[in-house]
Coordinates of C-alpha atoms and ligand atoms in Angstrom, one line a residue:
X26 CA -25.4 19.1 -14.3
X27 CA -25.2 15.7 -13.2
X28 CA -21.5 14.3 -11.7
X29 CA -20.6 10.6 -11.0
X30 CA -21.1 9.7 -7.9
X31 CA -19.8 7.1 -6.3
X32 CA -21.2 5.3 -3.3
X33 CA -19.8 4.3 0.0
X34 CA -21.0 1.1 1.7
X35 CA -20.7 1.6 5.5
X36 CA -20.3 -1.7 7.7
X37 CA -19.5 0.7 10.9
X38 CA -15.8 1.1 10.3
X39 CA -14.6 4.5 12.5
X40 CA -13.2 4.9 9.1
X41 CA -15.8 5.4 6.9
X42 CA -16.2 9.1 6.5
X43 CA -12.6 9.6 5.6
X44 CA -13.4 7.4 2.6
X45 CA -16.1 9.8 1.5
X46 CA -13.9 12.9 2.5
X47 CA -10.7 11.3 0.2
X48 CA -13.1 10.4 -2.9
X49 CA -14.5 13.9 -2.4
X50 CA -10.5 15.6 -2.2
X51 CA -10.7 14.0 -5.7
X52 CA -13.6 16.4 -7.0
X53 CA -15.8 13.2 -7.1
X54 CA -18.9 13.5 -5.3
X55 CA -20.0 10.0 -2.7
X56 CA -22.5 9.4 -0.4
X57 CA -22.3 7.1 2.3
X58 CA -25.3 4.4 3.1
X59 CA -25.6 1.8 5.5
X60 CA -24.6 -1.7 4.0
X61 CA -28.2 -3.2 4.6
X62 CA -29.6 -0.1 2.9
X63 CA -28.2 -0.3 -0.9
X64 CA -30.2 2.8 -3.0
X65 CA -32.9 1.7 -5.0
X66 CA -31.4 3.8 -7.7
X67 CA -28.6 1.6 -7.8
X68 CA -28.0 2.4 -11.2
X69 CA -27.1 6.0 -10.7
X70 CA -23.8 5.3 -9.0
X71 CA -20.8 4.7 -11.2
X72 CA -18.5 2.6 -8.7
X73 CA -19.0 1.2 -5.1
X74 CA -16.6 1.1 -2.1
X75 CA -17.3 -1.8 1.0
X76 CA -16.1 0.0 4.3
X77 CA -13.9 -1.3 7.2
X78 CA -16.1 -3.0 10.0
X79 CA -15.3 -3.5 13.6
X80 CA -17.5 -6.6 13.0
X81 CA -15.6 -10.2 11.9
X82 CA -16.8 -12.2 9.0
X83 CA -16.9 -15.1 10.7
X84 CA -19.1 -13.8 13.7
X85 CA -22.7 -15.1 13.9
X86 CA -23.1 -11.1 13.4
X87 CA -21.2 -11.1 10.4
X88 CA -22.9 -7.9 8.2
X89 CA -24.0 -9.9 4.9
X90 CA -25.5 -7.6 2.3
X91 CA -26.8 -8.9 -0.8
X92 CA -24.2 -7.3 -3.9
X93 CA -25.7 -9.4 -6.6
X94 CA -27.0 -5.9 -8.3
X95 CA -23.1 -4.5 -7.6
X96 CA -20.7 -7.5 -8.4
X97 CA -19.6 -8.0 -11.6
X98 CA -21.3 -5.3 -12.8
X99 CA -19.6 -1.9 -11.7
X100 CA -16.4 -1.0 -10.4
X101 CA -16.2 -2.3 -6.8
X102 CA -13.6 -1.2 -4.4
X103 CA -13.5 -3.9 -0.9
X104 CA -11.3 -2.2 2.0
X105 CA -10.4 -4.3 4.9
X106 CA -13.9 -5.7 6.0
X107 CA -14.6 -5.5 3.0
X108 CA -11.8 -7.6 1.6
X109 CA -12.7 -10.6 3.8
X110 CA -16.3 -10.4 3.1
X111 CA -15.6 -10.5 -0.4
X112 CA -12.9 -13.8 0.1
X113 CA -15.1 -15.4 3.0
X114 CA -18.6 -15.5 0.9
X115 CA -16.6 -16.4 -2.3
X116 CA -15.4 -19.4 -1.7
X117 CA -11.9 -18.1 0.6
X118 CA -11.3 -18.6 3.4
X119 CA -10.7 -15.8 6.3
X120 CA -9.5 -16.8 10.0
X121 CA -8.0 -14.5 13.1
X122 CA -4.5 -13.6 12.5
X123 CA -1.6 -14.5 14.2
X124 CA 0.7 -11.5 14.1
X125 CA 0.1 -8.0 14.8
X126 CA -1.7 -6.8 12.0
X127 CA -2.1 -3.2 13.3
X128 CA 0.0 0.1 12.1
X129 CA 2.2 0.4 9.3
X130 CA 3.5 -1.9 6.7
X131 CA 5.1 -2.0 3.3
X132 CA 3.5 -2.9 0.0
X133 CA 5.4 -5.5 -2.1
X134 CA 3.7 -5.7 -5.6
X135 CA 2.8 -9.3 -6.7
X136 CA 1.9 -8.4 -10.1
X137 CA 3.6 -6.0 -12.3
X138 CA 1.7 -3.4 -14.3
X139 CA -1.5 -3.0 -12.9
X140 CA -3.4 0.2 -13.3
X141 CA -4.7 0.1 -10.1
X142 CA -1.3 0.5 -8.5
X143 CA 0.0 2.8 -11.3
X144 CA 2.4 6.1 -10.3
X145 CA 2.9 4.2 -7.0
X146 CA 5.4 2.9 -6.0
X147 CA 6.4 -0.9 -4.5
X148 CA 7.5 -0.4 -0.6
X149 CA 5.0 2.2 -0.5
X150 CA 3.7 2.4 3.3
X151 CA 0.4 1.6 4.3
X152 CA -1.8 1.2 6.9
X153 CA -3.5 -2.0 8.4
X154 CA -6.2 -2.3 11.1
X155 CA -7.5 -5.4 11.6
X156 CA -7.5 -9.2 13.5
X157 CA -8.9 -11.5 10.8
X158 CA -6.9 -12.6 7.8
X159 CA -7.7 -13.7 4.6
X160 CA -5.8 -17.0 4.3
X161 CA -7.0 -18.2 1.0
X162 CA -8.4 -15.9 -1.7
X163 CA -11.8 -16.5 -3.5
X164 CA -12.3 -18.1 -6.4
X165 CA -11.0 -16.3 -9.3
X166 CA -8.7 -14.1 -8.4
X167 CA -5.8 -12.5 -8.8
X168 CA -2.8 -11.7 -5.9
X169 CA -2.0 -8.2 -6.2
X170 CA 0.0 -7.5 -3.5
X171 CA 1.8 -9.0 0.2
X172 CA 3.3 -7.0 2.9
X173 CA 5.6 -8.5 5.4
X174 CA 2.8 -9.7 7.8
X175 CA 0.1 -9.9 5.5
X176 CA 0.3 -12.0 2.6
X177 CA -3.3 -11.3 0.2
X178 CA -2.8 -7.9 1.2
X179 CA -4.1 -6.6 -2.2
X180 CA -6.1 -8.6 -4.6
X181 CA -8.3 -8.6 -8.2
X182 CA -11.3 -10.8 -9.4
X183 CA -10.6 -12.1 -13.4
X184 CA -12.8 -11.1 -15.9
X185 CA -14.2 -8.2 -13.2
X186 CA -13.8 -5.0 -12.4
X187 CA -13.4 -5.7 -8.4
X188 CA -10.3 -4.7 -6.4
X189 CA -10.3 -5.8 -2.3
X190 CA -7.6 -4.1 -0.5
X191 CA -6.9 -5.2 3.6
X192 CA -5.1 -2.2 4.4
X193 CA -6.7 1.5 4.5
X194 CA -6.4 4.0 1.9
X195 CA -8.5 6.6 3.5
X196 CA -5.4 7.0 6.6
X197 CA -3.2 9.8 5.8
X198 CA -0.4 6.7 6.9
X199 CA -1.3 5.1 4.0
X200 CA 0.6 7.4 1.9
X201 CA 0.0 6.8 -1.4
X202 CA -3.8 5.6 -0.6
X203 CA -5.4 9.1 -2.5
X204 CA -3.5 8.1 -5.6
X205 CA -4.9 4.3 -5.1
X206 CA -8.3 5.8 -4.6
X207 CA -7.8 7.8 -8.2
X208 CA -6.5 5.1 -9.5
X209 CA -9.6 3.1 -9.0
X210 CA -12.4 5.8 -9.3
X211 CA -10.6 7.8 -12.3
X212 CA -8.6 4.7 -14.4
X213 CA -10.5 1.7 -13.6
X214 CA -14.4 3.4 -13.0
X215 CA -13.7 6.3 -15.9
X216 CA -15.6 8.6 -13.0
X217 CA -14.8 12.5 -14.2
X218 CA -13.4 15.1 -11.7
X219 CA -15.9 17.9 -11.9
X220 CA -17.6 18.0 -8.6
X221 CA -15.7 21.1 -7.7
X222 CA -16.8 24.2 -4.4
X223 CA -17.9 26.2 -7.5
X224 CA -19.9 24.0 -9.5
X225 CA -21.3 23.1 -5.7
X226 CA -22.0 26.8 -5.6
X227 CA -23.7 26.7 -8.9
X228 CA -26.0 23.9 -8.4
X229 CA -26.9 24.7 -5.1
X230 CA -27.8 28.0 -5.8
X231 CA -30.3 26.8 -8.7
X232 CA -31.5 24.0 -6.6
X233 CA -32.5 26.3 -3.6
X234 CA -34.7 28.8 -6.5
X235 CA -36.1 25.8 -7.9
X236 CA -37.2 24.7 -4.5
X237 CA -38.3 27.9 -2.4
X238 CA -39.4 30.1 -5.8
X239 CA -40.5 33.1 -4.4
X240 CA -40.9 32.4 -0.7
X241 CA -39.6 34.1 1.8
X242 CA -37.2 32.1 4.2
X243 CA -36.0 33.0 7.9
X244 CA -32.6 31.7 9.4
X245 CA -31.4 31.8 12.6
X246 CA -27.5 32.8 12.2
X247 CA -25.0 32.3 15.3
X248 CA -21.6 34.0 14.3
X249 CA -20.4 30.7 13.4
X250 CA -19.2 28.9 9.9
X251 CA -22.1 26.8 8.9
X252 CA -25.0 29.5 9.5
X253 CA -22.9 32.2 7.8
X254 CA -22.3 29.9 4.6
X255 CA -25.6 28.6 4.0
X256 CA -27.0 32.8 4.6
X257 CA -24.9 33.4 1.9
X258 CA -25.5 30.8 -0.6
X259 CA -28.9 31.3 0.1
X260 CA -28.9 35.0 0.0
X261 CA -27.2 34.6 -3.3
X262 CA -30.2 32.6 -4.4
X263 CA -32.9 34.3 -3.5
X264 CA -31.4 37.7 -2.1
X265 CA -34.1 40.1 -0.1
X266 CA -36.4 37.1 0.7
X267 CA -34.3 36.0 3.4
X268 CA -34.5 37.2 6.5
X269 CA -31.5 36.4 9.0
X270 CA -31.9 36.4 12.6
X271 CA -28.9 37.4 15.1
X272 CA -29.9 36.7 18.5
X273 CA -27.8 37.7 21.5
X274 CA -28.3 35.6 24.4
X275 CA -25.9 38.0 26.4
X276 CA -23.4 34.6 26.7
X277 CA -21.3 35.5 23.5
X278 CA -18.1 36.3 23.4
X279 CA -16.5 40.5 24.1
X280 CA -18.1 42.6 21.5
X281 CA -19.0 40.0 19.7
X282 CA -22.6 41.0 18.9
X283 CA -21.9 44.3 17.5
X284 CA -18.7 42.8 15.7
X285 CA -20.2 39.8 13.7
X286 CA -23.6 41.6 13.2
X287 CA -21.0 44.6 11.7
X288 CA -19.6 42.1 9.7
X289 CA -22.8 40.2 8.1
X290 CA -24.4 43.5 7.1
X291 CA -20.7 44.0 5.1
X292 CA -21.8 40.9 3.3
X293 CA -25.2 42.2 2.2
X294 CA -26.9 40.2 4.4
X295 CA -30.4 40.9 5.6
X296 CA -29.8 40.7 9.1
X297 CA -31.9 41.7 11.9
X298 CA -30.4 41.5 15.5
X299 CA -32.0 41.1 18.6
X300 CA -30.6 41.9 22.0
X301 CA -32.6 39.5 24.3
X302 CA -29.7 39.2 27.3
X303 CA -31.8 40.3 30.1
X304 CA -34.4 37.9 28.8
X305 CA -32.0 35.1 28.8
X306 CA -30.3 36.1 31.9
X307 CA -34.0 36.2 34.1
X308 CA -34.7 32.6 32.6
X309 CA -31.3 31.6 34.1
X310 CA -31.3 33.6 37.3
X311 CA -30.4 30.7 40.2
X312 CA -30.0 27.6 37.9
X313 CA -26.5 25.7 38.9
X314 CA -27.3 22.5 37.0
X315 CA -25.4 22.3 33.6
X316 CA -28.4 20.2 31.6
X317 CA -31.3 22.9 33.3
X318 CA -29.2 25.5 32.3
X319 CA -28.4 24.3 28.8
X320 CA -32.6 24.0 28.6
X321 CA -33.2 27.3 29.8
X322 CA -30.9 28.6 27.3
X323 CA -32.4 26.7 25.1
X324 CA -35.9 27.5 25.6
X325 CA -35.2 31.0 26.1
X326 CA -33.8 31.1 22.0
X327 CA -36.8 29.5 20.8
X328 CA -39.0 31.6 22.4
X329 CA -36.8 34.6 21.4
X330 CA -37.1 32.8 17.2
X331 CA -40.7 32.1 17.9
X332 CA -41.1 36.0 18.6
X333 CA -39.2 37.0 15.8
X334 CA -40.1 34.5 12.9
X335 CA -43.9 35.5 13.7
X336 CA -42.6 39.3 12.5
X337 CA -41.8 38.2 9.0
X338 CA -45.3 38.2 7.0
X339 CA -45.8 35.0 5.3
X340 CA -43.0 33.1 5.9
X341 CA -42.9 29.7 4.5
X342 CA -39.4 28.0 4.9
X343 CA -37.1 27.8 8.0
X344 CA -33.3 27.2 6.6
X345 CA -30.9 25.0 8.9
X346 CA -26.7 24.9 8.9
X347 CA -27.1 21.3 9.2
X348 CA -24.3 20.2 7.7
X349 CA -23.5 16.1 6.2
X350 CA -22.2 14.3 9.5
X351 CA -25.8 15.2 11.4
X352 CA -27.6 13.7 8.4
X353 CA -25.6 10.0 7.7
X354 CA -27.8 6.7 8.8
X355 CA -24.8 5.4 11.1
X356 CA -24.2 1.8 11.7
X357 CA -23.9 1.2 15.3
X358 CA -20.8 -0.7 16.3
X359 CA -22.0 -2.0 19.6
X360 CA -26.0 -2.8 19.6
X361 CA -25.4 -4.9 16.1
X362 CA -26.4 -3.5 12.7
X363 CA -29.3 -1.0 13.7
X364 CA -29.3 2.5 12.0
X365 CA -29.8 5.6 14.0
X366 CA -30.5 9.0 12.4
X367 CA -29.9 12.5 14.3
X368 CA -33.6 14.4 12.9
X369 CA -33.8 18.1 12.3
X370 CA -37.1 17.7 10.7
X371 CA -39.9 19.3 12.4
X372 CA -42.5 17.2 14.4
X373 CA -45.9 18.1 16.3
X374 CA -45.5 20.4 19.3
X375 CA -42.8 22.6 18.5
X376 CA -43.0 26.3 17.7
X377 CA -44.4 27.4 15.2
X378 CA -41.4 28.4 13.0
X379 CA -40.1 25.0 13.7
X380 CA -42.9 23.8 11.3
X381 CA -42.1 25.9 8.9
X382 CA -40.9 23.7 5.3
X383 CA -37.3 23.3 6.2
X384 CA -34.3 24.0 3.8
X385 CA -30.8 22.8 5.1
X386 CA -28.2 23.5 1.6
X387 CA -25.0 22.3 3.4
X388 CA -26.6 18.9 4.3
X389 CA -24.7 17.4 1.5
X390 CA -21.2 18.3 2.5
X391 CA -18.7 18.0 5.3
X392 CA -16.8 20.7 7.5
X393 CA -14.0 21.2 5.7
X394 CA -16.1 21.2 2.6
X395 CA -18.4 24.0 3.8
X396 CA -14.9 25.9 4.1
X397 CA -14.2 25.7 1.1
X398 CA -16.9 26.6 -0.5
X399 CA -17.6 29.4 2.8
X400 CA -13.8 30.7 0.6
X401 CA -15.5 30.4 -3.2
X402 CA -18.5 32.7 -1.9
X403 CA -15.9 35.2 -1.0
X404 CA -16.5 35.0 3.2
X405 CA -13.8 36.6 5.1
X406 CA -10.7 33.8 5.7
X407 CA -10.9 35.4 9.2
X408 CA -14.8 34.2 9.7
X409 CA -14.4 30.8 8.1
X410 CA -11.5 29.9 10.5
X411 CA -13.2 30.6 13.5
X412 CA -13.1 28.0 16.1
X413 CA -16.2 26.5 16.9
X414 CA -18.5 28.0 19.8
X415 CA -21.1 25.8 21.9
X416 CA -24.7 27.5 21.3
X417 CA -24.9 28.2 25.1
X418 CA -22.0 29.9 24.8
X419 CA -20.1 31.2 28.1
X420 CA -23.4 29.9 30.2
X421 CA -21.7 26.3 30.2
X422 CA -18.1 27.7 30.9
X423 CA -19.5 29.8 33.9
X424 CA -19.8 27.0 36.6
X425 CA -22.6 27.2 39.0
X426 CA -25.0 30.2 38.8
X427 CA -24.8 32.8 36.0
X428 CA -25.0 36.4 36.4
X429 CA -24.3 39.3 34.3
X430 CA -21.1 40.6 36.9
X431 CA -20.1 36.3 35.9
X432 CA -20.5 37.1 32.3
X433 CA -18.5 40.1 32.4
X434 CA -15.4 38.6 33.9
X435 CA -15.5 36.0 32.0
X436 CA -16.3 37.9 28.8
X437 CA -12.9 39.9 29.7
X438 CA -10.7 36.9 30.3
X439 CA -11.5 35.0 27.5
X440 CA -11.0 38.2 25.0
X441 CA -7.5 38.5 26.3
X442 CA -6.6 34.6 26.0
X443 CA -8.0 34.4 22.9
X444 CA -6.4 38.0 21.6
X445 CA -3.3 37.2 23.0
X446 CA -3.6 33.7 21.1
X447 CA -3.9 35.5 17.9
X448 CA -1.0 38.2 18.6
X449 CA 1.4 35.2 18.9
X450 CA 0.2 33.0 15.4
X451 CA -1.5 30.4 18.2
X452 CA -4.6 30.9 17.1
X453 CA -5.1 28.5 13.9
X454 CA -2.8 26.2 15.7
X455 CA -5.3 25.5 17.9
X456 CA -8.5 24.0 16.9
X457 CA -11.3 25.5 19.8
X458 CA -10.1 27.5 23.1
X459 CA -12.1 29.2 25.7
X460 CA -12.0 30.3 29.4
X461 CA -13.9 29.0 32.4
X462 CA -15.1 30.7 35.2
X463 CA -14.5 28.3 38.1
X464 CA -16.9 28.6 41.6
X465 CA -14.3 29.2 43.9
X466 CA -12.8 32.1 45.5
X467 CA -8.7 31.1 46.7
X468 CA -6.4 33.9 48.6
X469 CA -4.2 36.2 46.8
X470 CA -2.1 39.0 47.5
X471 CA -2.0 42.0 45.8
X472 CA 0.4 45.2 46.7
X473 CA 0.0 44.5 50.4
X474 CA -3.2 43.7 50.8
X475 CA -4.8 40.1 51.3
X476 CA -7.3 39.2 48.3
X477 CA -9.8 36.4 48.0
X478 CA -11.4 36.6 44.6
X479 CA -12.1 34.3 41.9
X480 CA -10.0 31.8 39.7
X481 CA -10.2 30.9 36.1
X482 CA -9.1 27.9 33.5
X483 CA -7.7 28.5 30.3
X484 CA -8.6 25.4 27.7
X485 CA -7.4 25.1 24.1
X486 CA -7.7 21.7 22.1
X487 CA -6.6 20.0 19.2
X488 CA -8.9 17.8 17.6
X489 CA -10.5 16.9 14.2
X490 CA -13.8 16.7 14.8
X491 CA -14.5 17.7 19.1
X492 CA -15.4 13.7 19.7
X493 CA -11.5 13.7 21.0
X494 CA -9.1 16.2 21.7
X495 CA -5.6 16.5 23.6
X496 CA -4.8 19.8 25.3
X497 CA -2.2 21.9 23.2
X498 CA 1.6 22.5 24.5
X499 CA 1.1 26.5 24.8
X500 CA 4.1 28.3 25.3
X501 CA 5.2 28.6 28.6
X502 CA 6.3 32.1 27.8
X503 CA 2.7 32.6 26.7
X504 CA 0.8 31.8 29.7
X505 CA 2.7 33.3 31.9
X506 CA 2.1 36.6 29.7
X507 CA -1.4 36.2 29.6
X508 CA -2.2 35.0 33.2
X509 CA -0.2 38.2 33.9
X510 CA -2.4 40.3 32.0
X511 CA -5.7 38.6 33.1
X512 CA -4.7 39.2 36.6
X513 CA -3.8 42.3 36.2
X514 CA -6.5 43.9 34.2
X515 CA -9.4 41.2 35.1
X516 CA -10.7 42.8 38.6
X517 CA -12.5 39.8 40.3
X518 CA -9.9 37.4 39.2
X519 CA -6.3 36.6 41.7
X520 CA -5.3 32.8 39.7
X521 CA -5.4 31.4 36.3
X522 CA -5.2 27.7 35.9
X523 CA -4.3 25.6 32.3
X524 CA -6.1 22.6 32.0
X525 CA -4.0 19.7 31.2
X526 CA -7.0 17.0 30.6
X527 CA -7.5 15.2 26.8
X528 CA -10.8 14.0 26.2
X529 CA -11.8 11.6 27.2
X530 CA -12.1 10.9 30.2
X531 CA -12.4 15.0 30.0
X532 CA -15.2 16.8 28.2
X533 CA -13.9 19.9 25.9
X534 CA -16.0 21.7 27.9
X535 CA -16.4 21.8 31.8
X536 CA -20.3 21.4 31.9
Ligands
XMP10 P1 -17.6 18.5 24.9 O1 -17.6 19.4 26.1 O2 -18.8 17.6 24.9 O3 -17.7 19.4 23.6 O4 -16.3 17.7 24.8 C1 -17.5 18.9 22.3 C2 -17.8 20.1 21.3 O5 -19.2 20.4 21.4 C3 -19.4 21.7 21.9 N1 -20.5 21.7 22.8 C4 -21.7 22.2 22.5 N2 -22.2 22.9 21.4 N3 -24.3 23.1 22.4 C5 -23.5 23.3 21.3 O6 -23.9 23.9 20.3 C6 -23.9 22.5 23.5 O7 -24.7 22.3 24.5 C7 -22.6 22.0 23.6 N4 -21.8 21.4 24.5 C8 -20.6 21.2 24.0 C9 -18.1 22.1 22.5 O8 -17.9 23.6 22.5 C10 -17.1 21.4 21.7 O9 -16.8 22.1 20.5

């Protein structure tokens, strides 16, 4: 089945993948390209949308794409850059504003009865983020809207179908901006909304037959959300021809090998597990740098896949979690208009499995996407709202030298902070939270006797994405409950610690 798609021009706004995550809220699928970049297949998009830019129109830099194929002949949406770029190469004129132009403001409709501002109303709040202003509109067209500060706010060209906004739709401020979006992709483009988790499923499913026939495929699953849905969409392509590998590095969390490889063979999955800890733990033995530990770690897995892919007779494809973020060309905001791409693709002088033919069926859709389509498959709500665990697991939250005695501590104080944050409804409030095992020993006093043992950091985060967080408010009631209990029941362990640090300047993690 073919959809409408719609595609997003990126000029390097921080904003541009909430446009594509909105348009997608709408059941309409879009893809994101750089603005230099436009698809040779041009014709196979229904509408286009010009990104935000932290670049000016005016600069020398000024990003200056050639739309001729676009303008005037499909639906075009301009937001903020955009907008100016539009007015400044049509014959308007843009030039740096002298008010604030930053945070919220109020529409006031010019013109009455336009579709593209139908079912909203005037006053309605949005949000603006920017230091140029368009002073006079381009040739042609048509004042939409003001707000206070702002007077071509909103604005149409005659005789086409091309809207230029200045403020952000794709901020949640911008309150009615999802309606705006529908108004232009569903009323003014005619784009249907059928790109839905289960047609997703669907086509996926008969895209990945099509694709690997009757090979057989290996995948290395981790306990987290992307592995786990693309094994199951993939197992629910071509069932018994893929082979699932489990590997514990002896760094996971409590139980957590026997628990999730429980779970996965619940699901039908073909799983094999492998309990390499001591192998991991040798290759770390005496290694205190965070960056040689994360390559030992590192090393150690491949060598651990390597092992095991070599088991499975005539393997042809490796299948990857990658998921859409790791996969969009970026525009860089800083070093001018260059493109950078993050590669999973196999190159010369890796292991052998990594040059295996590579299948990656979530690299199409973001996080929250591959949760909802983790919940059409039928995965356990629990699984699918797990928070997110670093692939060297406890090894980077043990600071200094790892041993197994390390682990176990460790292992033990993070299962009761994160229990415990669970017990009290904390846990889904809180978006990743872990322990850290900190190299210092301080006094204590326990009973009567004099202790000098080991202290810990509780972490927990909200965030979006793990670029930023802030530390969560925990209960005070809480903590002291569960530094109680790790002190108590934790032998090794005489002080907890919370850490009150956002990133940045702090890392989520402490190596
Ligand atoms: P930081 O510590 O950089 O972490 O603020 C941001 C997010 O990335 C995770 N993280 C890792 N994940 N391998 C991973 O797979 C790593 O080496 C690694 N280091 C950090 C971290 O848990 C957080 O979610």
């Amino acid at each position: 089945m073919q959809h409408d798609k719609v595609l997003i021009l990126d000029f390097g706004s921080q904003y541009t993948q909430l446009i594509a995550r909105r348009v997608r809220e709408l059941n309409i699928y879009s893809e994101i390209h750089p603005f230099n970049k436009i698809p040779s297949n041009i014709e196979d998009y229904k509408a286009v949308i010009l990104s935000g830019s932290p670049f000016s129109v005016r600069g020398e830099e000024a990003l200056h794409p050639d739309l001729s194929q676009i303008r005037g002949k499909k639906p075009l949406l301009a937001v903020c850059y955009g907008a100016q770029y539009l007015a400044h190469f049509s014959g308007g004129e843009v030039a740096p504003s002298n008010t604030r132009e930053y945070g919220r403001a109020n529409l006031s409709f010019i013109q009455k009865g336009e579709s593209f501002f139908s079912y909203i109303n005037d006053g309605s709040q949005v949000w603006m983020s920017h230091s140029d202003t368009i002073k006079h509109l381009p040739k042609n067209a048509v004042l939409l809207a003001s707000t206070h500060d702002v007077k071509n706010a909103a604005y149409r060209i005659e005789g086409e179908p091309t809207y230029a906004i200045q403020f952000h739709p794709e901020v949640y401020h911008s309150t009615d901006g999802k309606k705006l979006l529908e108004n232009f992709l569903v009323t003014i483009a005619d784009i249907k909304q059928d790109w839905t988790p289960d047609s997703f499923v669907e086509e996926t499913v008969e895209a990945i037959q099509a694709k690997v026939g009757h090979d057989k495929v290996v995948l290395g699953l981790s306990g987290g959300v992307d592995s786990t849905v693309a094994a199951v969409l993939l197992n629910k392509a071509i069932g018994e021809n893929l082979y699932c590998i489990f590997v514990n590095n002896g760094l996971l969390r409590k139980n957590e090998f026997e628990s999730v490889l429980n779970q996965y063979e619940g699901m039908g999955l073909n799983v094999k597990g492998v309990d390499a800890s001591k192998r991991f733990l040798d290759a770390l033995a005496g290694i205190e740098d965070p960056e040689k530990k994360r390559k030992a770690i590192g090393n150690a897995f491949i060598e651990v896949f390597d092992d095991e892919a070599h088991k499975i007779e005539d393997v042809k494809w490796l299948a990857q979690g990658t998921i859409y973020p790791d996969v969009i060309e970026s525009v860089s905001a800083t070093g001018g208009p260059s493109a950078t791409i993050k590669s999973h693709h196999n190159v010369g002088g890796l292991p052998d499995f990594m040059k295996l033919k590579i299948v990656e069926p979530l690299r199409a859709i973001f996080k929250d996407e591959v949760r909802r389509v983790g919940a059409t498959l039928g995965i356990d709500p629990e699984l699918l709202g797990r928070h997110p665990f670093p692939g060297p697991g406890l090894g980077i939250r043990i600071l200094g030298d790892i041993t197994a005695e390390k682990v176990r501590i460790l292992q033990e104080v993070d299962a009761i902070f994160i229990n415990g944050l669970k017990e009290w409804g904390l846990y889904d409030k809180v978006w990743q939270a872990g322990a850290m095992l900190l190299p210092v020993n301080s006094v204590g006093v326990m009973g009567d006797e004099r202790t000098y043992e080991k202290c810990v950091a509780l972490r927990a985060v909200e965030s979006t994405d793990g670029m930023t967080a802030d530390w969560v408010n925990l209960p005070y009631e809480f903590l002291q409950k569960t530094s109680n209990d790790i002190i108590n029941k934790v032998k090794g362990v005489n002080r907890v610690v919370y850490d009150i640090s956002s990133k940045p300047p702090a890392t989520i993690e402490w190596e």
